[in-house]
mmCIF file with all atom_site columns, C-alpha atoms in Angstrom:
data_model
loop_
_atom_site.group_PDB
_atom_site.id
_atom_site.type_symbol
_atom_site.label_atom_id
_atom_site.label_alt_id
_atom_site.label_comp_id
_atom_site.label_asym_id
_atom_site.label_entity_id
_atom_site.label_seq_id
_atom_site.pdbx_PDB_ins_code
_atom_site.Cartn_x
_atom_site.Cartn_y
_atom_site.Cartn_z
_atom_site.occupancy
_atom_site.B_iso_or_equiv
_atom_site.pdbx_formal_charge
_atom_site.auth_seq_id
_atom_site.auth_comp_id
_atom_site.auth_asym_id
_atom_site.auth_atom_id
_atom_site.pdbx_PDB_model_num
ATOM 1   C CA . UNK A 1 1   ? 14.676  2.399   -9.608  1.00 0.00 ? 184 UNK A CA 1
ATOM 2   C CA . UNK A 1 2   ? 12.012  1.275   -12.082 1.00 0.00 ? 185 UNK A CA 1
ATOM 3   C CA . UNK A 1 3   ? 9.631   4.189   -12.001 1.00 0.00 ? 186 UNK A CA 1
ATOM 4   C CA . UNK A 1 4   ? 8.214   5.113   -8.595  1.00 0.00 ? 187 UNK A CA 1
ATOM 5   C CA . UNK A 1 5   ? 8.564   8.817   -7.792  1.00 0.00 ? 188 UNK A CA 1
ATOM 6   C CA . UNK A 1 6   ? 7.519   8.732   -4.120  1.00 0.00 ? 189 UNK A CA 1
ATOM 7   C CA . UNK A 1 7   ? 7.338   5.888   -1.619  1.00 0.00 ? 190 UNK A CA 1
ATOM 8   C CA . UNK A 1 8   ? 4.902   6.134   1.278   1.00 0.00 ? 191 UNK A CA 1
ATOM 9   C CA . UNK A 1 9   ? 6.477   4.278   4.181   1.00 0.00 ? 192 UNK A CA 1
ATOM 10  C CA . UNK A 1 10  ? 4.448   1.649   5.976   1.00 0.00 ? 193 UNK A CA 1
ATOM 11  C CA . UNK A 1 11  ? 4.395   -2.011  6.786   1.00 0.00 ? 194 UNK A CA 1
ATOM 12  C CA . UNK A 1 12  ? 2.343   -4.802  8.271   1.00 0.00 ? 195 UNK A CA 1
ATOM 13  C CA . UNK A 1 13  ? 1.894   -3.015  11.601  1.00 0.00 ? 196 UNK A CA 1
ATOM 14  C CA . UNK A 1 14  ? 2.332   0.588   10.441  1.00 0.00 ? 197 UNK A CA 1
ATOM 15  C CA . UNK A 1 15  ? -0.244  1.228   7.729   1.00 0.00 ? 198 UNK A CA 1
ATOM 16  C CA . UNK A 1 16  ? -0.164  4.721   6.200   1.00 0.00 ? 199 UNK A CA 1
ATOM 17  C CA . UNK A 1 17  ? -3.268  6.888   6.407   1.00 0.00 ? 200 UNK A CA 1
ATOM 18  C CA . UNK A 1 18  ? -5.089  8.738   3.632   1.00 0.00 ? 201 UNK A CA 1
ATOM 19  C CA . UNK A 1 19  ? -3.327  11.874  4.904   1.00 0.00 ? 202 UNK A CA 1
ATOM 20  C CA . UNK A 1 20  ? 0.062   10.185  4.397   1.00 0.00 ? 203 UNK A CA 1
ATOM 21  C CA . UNK A 1 21  ? -0.879  9.524   0.768   1.00 0.00 ? 204 UNK A CA 1
ATOM 22  C CA . UNK A 1 22  ? -2.095  13.095  0.261   1.00 0.00 ? 205 UNK A CA 1
ATOM 23  C CA . UNK A 1 23  ? 1.202   14.395  1.697   1.00 0.00 ? 206 UNK A CA 1
ATOM 24  C CA . UNK A 1 24  ? 3.015   12.227  -0.869  1.00 0.00 ? 207 UNK A CA 1
ATOM 25  C CA . UNK A 1 25  ? 0.793   13.497  -3.716  1.00 0.00 ? 208 UNK A CA 1
ATOM 26  C CA . UNK A 1 26  ? 1.678   17.077  -2.779  1.00 0.00 ? 209 UNK A CA 1
ATOM 27  C CA . UNK A 1 27  ? 5.379   16.295  -3.321  1.00 0.00 ? 210 UNK A CA 1
ATOM 28  C CA . UNK A 1 28  ? 4.663   15.581  -6.981  1.00 0.00 ? 211 UNK A CA 1
ATOM 29  C CA . UNK A 1 29  ? 4.244   18.074  -9.782  1.00 0.00 ? 212 UNK A CA 1
ATOM 30  C CA . UNK A 1 30  ? 1.962   15.870  -11.853 1.00 0.00 ? 213 UNK A CA 1
ATOM 31  C CA . UNK A 1 31  ? -1.329  16.072  -13.681 1.00 0.00 ? 214 UNK A CA 1
ATOM 32  C CA . UNK A 1 32  ? -1.868  12.315  -13.203 1.00 0.00 ? 215 UNK A CA 1
ATOM 33  C CA . UNK A 1 33  ? -0.792  10.175  -10.256 1.00 0.00 ? 216 UNK A CA 1
ATOM 34  C CA . UNK A 1 34  ? -0.933  6.389   -10.155 1.00 0.00 ? 217 UNK A CA 1
ATOM 35  C CA . UNK A 1 35  ? -0.820  4.746   -6.727  1.00 0.00 ? 218 UNK A CA 1
ATOM 36  C CA . UNK A 1 36  ? 0.323   1.174   -6.067  1.00 0.00 ? 219 UNK A CA 1
ATOM 37  C CA . UNK A 1 37  ? -0.603  0.354   -2.440  1.00 0.00 ? 220 UNK A CA 1
ATOM 38  C CA . UNK A 1 38  ? 1.323   -2.978  -2.462  1.00 0.00 ? 221 UNK A CA 1
ATOM 39  C CA . UNK A 1 39  ? -0.652  -4.152  0.572   1.00 0.00 ? 222 UNK A CA 1
ATOM 40  C CA . UNK A 1 40  ? -4.309  -5.162  0.792   1.00 0.00 ? 223 UNK A CA 1
ATOM 41  C CA . UNK A 1 41  ? -4.614  -3.409  4.160   1.00 0.00 ? 224 UNK A CA 1
ATOM 42  C CA . UNK A 1 42  ? -3.946  0.041   2.693   1.00 0.00 ? 225 UNK A CA 1
ATOM 43  C CA . UNK A 1 43  ? -5.946  -0.034  -0.537  1.00 0.00 ? 226 UNK A CA 1
ATOM 44  C CA . UNK A 1 44  ? -8.852  1.695   1.208   1.00 0.00 ? 227 UNK A CA 1
ATOM 45  C CA . UNK A 1 45  ? -6.655  4.535   2.529   1.00 0.00 ? 228 UNK A CA 1
ATOM 46  C CA . UNK A 1 46  ? -5.063  5.002   -0.901  1.00 0.00 ? 229 UNK A CA 1
ATOM 47  C CA . UNK A 1 47  ? -8.485  5.071   -2.583  1.00 0.00 ? 230 UNK A CA 1
ATOM 48  C CA . UNK A 1 48  ? -9.849  7.574   -0.063  1.00 0.00 ? 231 UNK A CA 1
ATOM 49  C CA . UNK A 1 49  ? -6.822  9.824   -0.624  1.00 0.00 ? 232 UNK A CA 1
ATOM 50  C CA . UNK A 1 50  ? -7.332  9.551   -4.399  1.00 0.00 ? 233 UNK A CA 1
ATOM 51  C CA . UNK A 1 51  ? -10.958 10.643  -4.000  1.00 0.00 ? 234 UNK A CA 1
ATOM 52  C CA . UNK A 1 52  ? -10.089 13.550  -1.706  1.00 0.00 ? 235 UNK A CA 1
ATOM 53  C CA . UNK A 1 53  ? -7.138  14.942  -3.671  1.00 0.00 ? 236 UNK A CA 1
ATOM 54  C CA . UNK A 1 54  ? -8.309  17.468  -6.280  1.00 0.00 ? 237 UNK A CA 1
ATOM 55  C CA . UNK A 1 55  ? -5.001  18.918  -7.552  1.00 0.00 ? 238 UNK A CA 1
ATOM 56  C CA . UNK A 1 56  ? -4.367  15.930  -9.850  1.00 0.00 ? 239 UNK A CA 1
ATOM 57  C CA . UNK A 1 57  ? -6.158  12.961  -11.375 1.00 0.00 ? 240 UNK A CA 1
ATOM 58  C CA . UNK A 1 58  ? -5.248  10.107  -8.993  1.00 0.00 ? 241 UNK A CA 1
ATOM 59  C CA . UNK A 1 59  ? -5.828  6.452   -9.893  1.00 0.00 ? 242 UNK A CA 1
ATOM 60  C CA . UNK A 1 60  ? -5.209  3.449   -7.650  1.00 0.00 ? 243 UNK A CA 1
ATOM 61  C CA . UNK A 1 61  ? -4.089  0.114   -9.091  1.00 0.00 ? 244 UNK A CA 1
ATOM 62  C CA . UNK A 1 62  ? -5.000  -2.379  -6.379  1.00 0.00 ? 245 UNK A CA 1
ATOM 63  C CA . UNK A 1 63  ? -1.688  -4.136  -5.795  1.00 0.00 ? 246 UNK A CA 1
ATOM 64  C CA . UNK A 1 64  ? -1.562  -6.390  -2.740  1.00 0.00 ? 247 UNK A CA 1
ATOM 65  C CA . UNK A 1 65  ? 2.204   -6.993  -2.495  1.00 0.00 ? 248 UNK A CA 1
ATOM 66  C CA . UNK A 1 66  ? 5.590   -5.594  -3.482  1.00 0.00 ? 249 UNK A CA 1
ATOM 67  C CA . UNK A 1 67  ? 5.792   -8.350  -6.109  1.00 0.00 ? 250 UNK A CA 1
ATOM 68  C CA . UNK A 1 68  ? 2.541   -7.137  -7.689  1.00 0.00 ? 251 UNK A CA 1
ATOM 69  C CA . UNK A 1 69  ? 3.788   -3.543  -7.578  1.00 0.00 ? 252 UNK A CA 1
ATOM 70  C CA . UNK A 1 70  ? 7.072   -4.550  -9.178  1.00 0.00 ? 253 UNK A CA 1
ATOM 71  C CA . UNK A 1 71  ? 5.190   -6.420  -11.892 1.00 0.00 ? 254 UNK A CA 1
ATOM 72  C CA . UNK A 1 72  ? 2.939   -3.444  -12.607 1.00 0.00 ? 255 UNK A CA 1
ATOM 73  C CA . UNK A 1 73  ? 5.866   -1.009  -12.766 1.00 0.00 ? 256 UNK A CA 1
ATOM 74  C CA . UNK A 1 74  ? 7.776   -3.320  -15.097 1.00 0.00 ? 257 UNK A CA 1
ATOM 75  C CA . UNK A 1 75  ? 4.843   -3.224  -17.544 1.00 0.00 ? 258 UNK A CA 1
ATOM 76  C CA . UNK A 1 76  ? 4.826   0.592   -17.954 1.00 0.00 ? 259 UNK A CA 1
ATOM 77  C CA . UNK A 1 77  ? 4.539   1.692   -21.577 1.00 0.00 ? 260 UNK A CA 1
ATOM 78  C CA . UNK A 1 78  ? 5.015   5.460   -21.947 1.00 0.00 ? 261 UNK A CA 1
ATOM 79  C CA . UNK A 1 79  ? 4.172   5.286   -25.672 1.00 0.00 ? 262 UNK A CA 1
ATOM 80  C CA . UNK A 1 80  ? 0.412   4.854   -25.110 1.00 0.00 ? 263 UNK A CA 1
ATOM 81  C CA . UNK A 1 81  ? -1.896  7.793   -25.765 1.00 0.00 ? 264 UNK A CA 1
ATOM 82  C CA . UNK A 1 82  ? -4.051  7.996   -22.629 1.00 0.00 ? 265 UNK A CA 1
ATOM 83  C CA . UNK A 1 83  ? -3.732  7.475   -18.886 1.00 0.00 ? 266 UNK A CA 1
ATOM 84  C CA . UNK A 1 84  ? -6.424  4.804   -19.129 1.00 0.00 ? 267 UNK A CA 1
ATOM 85  C CA . UNK A 1 85  ? -4.334  2.859   -21.676 1.00 0.00 ? 268 UNK A CA 1
ATOM 86  C CA . UNK A 1 86  ? -1.261  3.363   -19.503 1.00 0.00 ? 269 UNK A CA 1
ATOM 87  C CA . UNK A 1 87  ? -3.061  1.864   -16.483 1.00 0.00 ? 270 UNK A CA 1
ATOM 88  C CA . UNK A 1 88  ? -4.550  -0.941  -18.577 1.00 0.00 ? 271 UNK A CA 1
ATOM 89  C CA . UNK A 1 89  ? -1.111  -1.870  -19.930 1.00 0.00 ? 272 UNK A CA 1
ATOM 90  C CA . UNK A 1 90  ? 0.424   -1.787  -16.458 1.00 0.00 ? 273 UNK A CA 1
ATOM 91  C CA . UNK A 1 91  ? -2.370  -3.919  -14.993 1.00 0.00 ? 274 UNK A CA 1
ATOM 92  C CA . UNK A 1 92  ? -2.555  -6.481  -17.814 1.00 0.00 ? 275 UNK A CA 1
ATOM 93  C CA . UNK A 1 93  ? -0.501  -9.188  -16.149 1.00 0.00 ? 276 UNK A CA 1
ATOM 94  C CA . UNK A 1 94  ? -1.501  -8.495  -12.557 1.00 0.00 ? 277 UNK A CA 1
ATOM 95  C CA . UNK A 1 95  ? -3.916  -11.423 -12.328 1.00 0.00 ? 278 UNK A CA 1
ATOM 96  C CA . UNK A 1 96  ? -1.061  -13.789 -13.203 1.00 0.00 ? 279 UNK A CA 1
ATOM 97  C CA . UNK A 1 97  ? 1.186   -12.690 -10.329 1.00 0.00 ? 280 UNK A CA 1
ATOM 98  C CA . UNK A 1 98  ? 1.389   -15.100 -7.397  1.00 0.00 ? 281 UNK A CA 1
ATOM 99  C CA . UNK A 1 99  ? 3.070   -13.855 -4.240  1.00 0.00 ? 282 UNK A CA 1
ATOM 100 C CA . UNK A 1 100 ? 4.639   -15.929 -1.501  1.00 0.00 ? 283 UNK A CA 1
ATOM 101 C CA . UNK A 1 101 ? 6.282   -14.746 1.693   1.00 0.00 ? 284 UNK A CA 1
ATOM 102 C CA . UNK A 1 102 ? 8.651   -16.169 4.269   1.00 0.00 ? 285 UNK A CA 1
ATOM 103 C CA . UNK A 1 103 ? 8.619   -14.694 7.735   1.00 0.00 ? 286 UNK A CA 1
ATOM 104 C CA . UNK A 1 104 ? 9.133   -15.683 11.344  1.00 0.00 ? 287 UNK A CA 1
ATOM 105 C CA . UNK A 1 105 ? 6.147   -17.144 13.204  1.00 0.00 ? 288 UNK A CA 1
ATOM 106 C CA . UNK A 1 106 ? 5.046   -14.927 16.086  1.00 0.00 ? 289 UNK A CA 1
ATOM 107 C CA . UNK A 1 107 ? 2.992   -17.592 17.862  1.00 0.00 ? 290 UNK A CA 1
ATOM 108 C CA . UNK A 1 108 ? 2.171   -21.290 18.005  1.00 0.00 ? 291 UNK A CA 1
ATOM 109 C CA . UNK A 1 109 ? -0.834  -22.246 15.894  1.00 0.00 ? 292 UNK A CA 1
ATOM 110 C CA . UNK A 1 110 ? -2.137  -24.934 13.576  1.00 0.00 ? 293 UNK A CA 1
ATOM 111 C CA . UNK A 1 111 ? -3.672  -23.625 10.337  1.00 0.00 ? 294 UNK A CA 1
ATOM 112 C CA . UNK A 1 112 ? -4.717  -25.561 7.247   1.00 0.00 ? 295 UNK A CA 1
ATOM 113 C CA . UNK A 1 113 ? -3.029  -28.646 8.682   1.00 0.00 ? 296 UNK A CA 1
ATOM 114 C CA . UNK A 1 114 ? 0.322   -26.869 9.121   1.00 0.00 ? 297 UNK A CA 1
ATOM 115 C CA . UNK A 1 115 ? 1.697   -26.947 12.666  1.00 0.00 ? 298 UNK A CA 1
ATOM 116 C CA . UNK A 1 116 ? 3.456   -23.639 13.343  1.00 0.00 ? 299 UNK A CA 1
ATOM 117 C CA . UNK A 1 117 ? 5.868   -23.083 16.209  1.00 0.00 ? 300 UNK A CA 1
ATOM 118 C CA . UNK A 1 118 ? 6.762   -19.589 17.384  1.00 0.00 ? 301 UNK A CA 1
ATOM 119 C CA . UNK A 1 119 ? 10.209  -18.535 16.147  1.00 0.00 ? 302 UNK A CA 1
ATOM 120 C CA . UNK A 1 120 ? 10.315  -20.909 13.176  1.00 0.00 ? 303 UNK A CA 1
ATOM 121 C CA . UNK A 1 121 ? 10.064  -19.779 9.558   1.00 0.00 ? 304 UNK A CA 1
ATOM 122 C CA . UNK A 1 122 ? 6.732   -19.947 7.794   1.00 0.00 ? 305 UNK A CA 1
ATOM 123 C CA . UNK A 1 123 ? 5.976   -19.754 4.097   1.00 0.00 ? 306 UNK A CA 1
ATOM 124 C CA . UNK A 1 124 ? 2.639   -18.313 3.081   1.00 0.00 ? 307 UNK A CA 1
ATOM 125 C CA . UNK A 1 125 ? 0.681   -16.984 0.153   1.00 0.00 ? 308 UNK A CA 1
ATOM 126 C CA . UNK A 1 126 ? -1.863  -14.180 0.326   1.00 0.00 ? 309 UNK A CA 1
ATOM 127 C CA . UNK A 1 127 ? -4.330  -16.305 2.327   1.00 0.00 ? 310 UNK A CA 1
ATOM 128 C CA . UNK A 1 128 ? -2.689  -19.411 3.772   1.00 0.00 ? 311 UNK A CA 1
ATOM 129 C CA . UNK A 1 129 ? 0.250   -20.727 5.736   1.00 0.00 ? 312 UNK A CA 1
ATOM 130 C CA . UNK A 1 130 ? 1.904   -23.227 3.411   1.00 0.00 ? 313 UNK A CA 1
ATOM 131 C CA . UNK A 1 131 ? 4.804   -24.562 5.494   1.00 0.00 ? 314 UNK A CA 1
ATOM 132 C CA . UNK A 1 132 ? 6.806   -24.206 8.692   1.00 0.00 ? 315 UNK A CA 1
ATOM 133 C CA . UNK A 1 133 ? 10.484  -25.076 9.114   1.00 0.00 ? 316 UNK A CA 1
ATOM 134 C CA . UNK A 1 134 ? 13.559  -24.132 11.150  1.00 0.00 ? 317 UNK A CA 1
ATOM 135 C CA . UNK A 1 135 ? 15.511  -22.923 8.107   1.00 0.00 ? 318 UNK A CA 1
ATOM 136 C CA . UNK A 1 136 ? 14.788  -19.846 5.930   1.00 0.00 ? 319 UNK A CA 1
ATOM 137 C CA . UNK A 1 137 ? 16.037  -21.417 2.719   1.00 0.00 ? 320 UNK A CA 1
ATOM 138 C CA . UNK A 1 138 ? 13.984  -24.563 3.311   1.00 0.00 ? 321 UNK A CA 1
ATOM 139 C CA . UNK A 1 139 ? 10.932  -22.385 3.980   1.00 0.00 ? 322 UNK A CA 1
ATOM 140 C CA . UNK A 1 140 ? 11.426  -20.613 0.637   1.00 0.00 ? 323 UNK A CA 1
ATOM 141 C CA . UNK A 1 141 ? 11.775  -23.915 -1.226  1.00 0.00 ? 324 UNK A CA 1
ATOM 142 C CA . UNK A 1 142 ? 8.716   -25.492 0.437   1.00 0.00 ? 325 UNK A CA 1
ATOM 143 C CA . UNK A 1 143 ? 6.649   -22.314 -0.023  1.00 0.00 ? 326 UNK A CA 1
ATOM 144 C CA . UNK A 1 144 ? 7.511   -22.116 -3.732  1.00 0.00 ? 327 UNK A CA 1
ATOM 145 C CA . UNK A 1 145 ? 6.555   -25.756 -4.281  1.00 0.00 ? 328 UNK A CA 1
ATOM 146 C CA . UNK A 1 146 ? 3.224   -25.194 -2.505  1.00 0.00 ? 329 UNK A CA 1
ATOM 147 C CA . UNK A 1 147 ? 2.214   -22.055 -4.449  1.00 0.00 ? 330 UNK A CA 1
ATOM 148 C CA . UNK A 1 148 ? -0.673  -22.708 -6.835  1.00 0.00 ? 331 UNK A CA 1
ATOM 149 C CA . UNK A 1 149 ? 0.227   -23.139 -10.510 1.00 0.00 ? 332 UNK A CA 1
ATOM 150 C CA . UNK A 1 150 ? 3.904   -22.382 -9.833  1.00 0.00 ? 333 UNK A CA 1
ATOM 151 C CA . UNK A 1 151 ? 4.969   -24.801 -12.579 1.00 0.00 ? 334 UNK A CA 1
ATOM 152 C CA . UNK A 1 152 ? 3.109   -22.712 -15.154 1.00 0.00 ? 335 UNK A CA 1
ATOM 153 C CA . UNK A 1 153 ? 4.911   -19.470 -14.291 1.00 0.00 ? 336 UNK A CA 1
ATOM 154 C CA . UNK A 1 154 ? 7.595   -18.121 -16.603 1.00 0.00 ? 337 UNK A CA 1
ATOM 155 C CA . UNK A 1 155 ? 9.485   -16.081 -14.040 1.00 0.00 ? 338 UNK A CA 1
ATOM 156 C CA . UNK A 1 156 ? 10.209  -16.311 -10.333 1.00 0.00 ? 339 UNK A CA 1
ATOM 157 C CA . UNK A 1 157 ? 11.647  -13.241 -8.625  1.00 0.00 ? 340 UNK A CA 1
ATOM 158 C CA . UNK A 1 158 ? 12.942  -13.409 -5.068  1.00 0.00 ? 341 UNK A CA 1
ATOM 159 C CA . UNK A 1 159 ? 13.078  -10.263 -2.945  1.00 0.00 ? 342 UNK A CA 1
ATOM 160 C CA . UNK A 1 160 ? 15.304  -10.700 0.094   1.00 0.00 ? 343 UNK A CA 1
ATOM 161 C CA . UNK A 1 161 ? 14.925  -8.788  3.335   1.00 0.00 ? 344 UNK A CA 1
ATOM 162 C CA . UNK A 1 162 ? 17.848  -7.173  5.076   1.00 0.00 ? 345 UNK A CA 1
ATOM 163 C CA . UNK A 1 163 ? 18.238  -10.104 7.493   1.00 0.00 ? 346 UNK A CA 1
ATOM 164 C CA . UNK A 1 164 ? 19.042  -12.574 4.693   1.00 0.00 ? 347 UNK A CA 1
ATOM 165 C CA . UNK A 1 165 ? 22.718  -13.504 4.650   1.00 0.00 ? 348 UNK A CA 1
ATOM 166 C CA . UNK A 1 166 ? 24.908  -13.757 1.557   1.00 0.00 ? 349 UNK A CA 1
ATOM 167 C CA . UNK A 1 167 ? 25.205  -17.498 2.219   1.00 0.00 ? 350 UNK A CA 1
ATOM 168 C CA . UNK A 1 168 ? 21.416  -17.870 2.190   1.00 0.00 ? 351 UNK A CA 1
ATOM 169 C CA . UNK A 1 169 ? 21.179  -15.878 -1.040  1.00 0.00 ? 352 UNK A CA 1
ATOM 170 C CA . UNK A 1 170 ? 23.809  -18.093 -2.650  1.00 0.00 ? 353 UNK A CA 1
ATOM 171 C CA . UNK A 1 171 ? 22.026  -21.230 -1.483  1.00 0.00 ? 354 UNK A CA 1
ATOM 172 C CA . UNK A 1 172 ? 18.763  -20.012 -2.971  1.00 0.00 ? 355 UNK A CA 1
#
């Protein structure tokens, strides 16, 4: 809704290939294409596809999460004169974006002093497990409090998965 023309489907266990990106590029009638991988695991495939595709000038902005992609898209300024300025404007605030996730633990483990039990909810940032709890909302709250420099951020945006109930959204 905020500016992406094509979405290449993927996920944590279903990473798209360079060919998947090229197929997406071919759906566009564009002289310039900007790719937001939104996952550190697929940056390499997106970059390879950008190098291989010759029908348009393809640039990759190395976004590691949906939150980073959302931030980059929200910074688009169509009034700039060049693609380079466009990308620079979009990327300007990227280093200030902090991403946290809540998901269900798939196994028992202890990491960074956090005891994780399979089936419970864990809060994590890009690199670390920050908390483990039996309640999704509690996991979000604990994860947010544990994110670095969270008190210096101006905006917090929560993206909810399809398994989040209306009650949980209201509580958050």
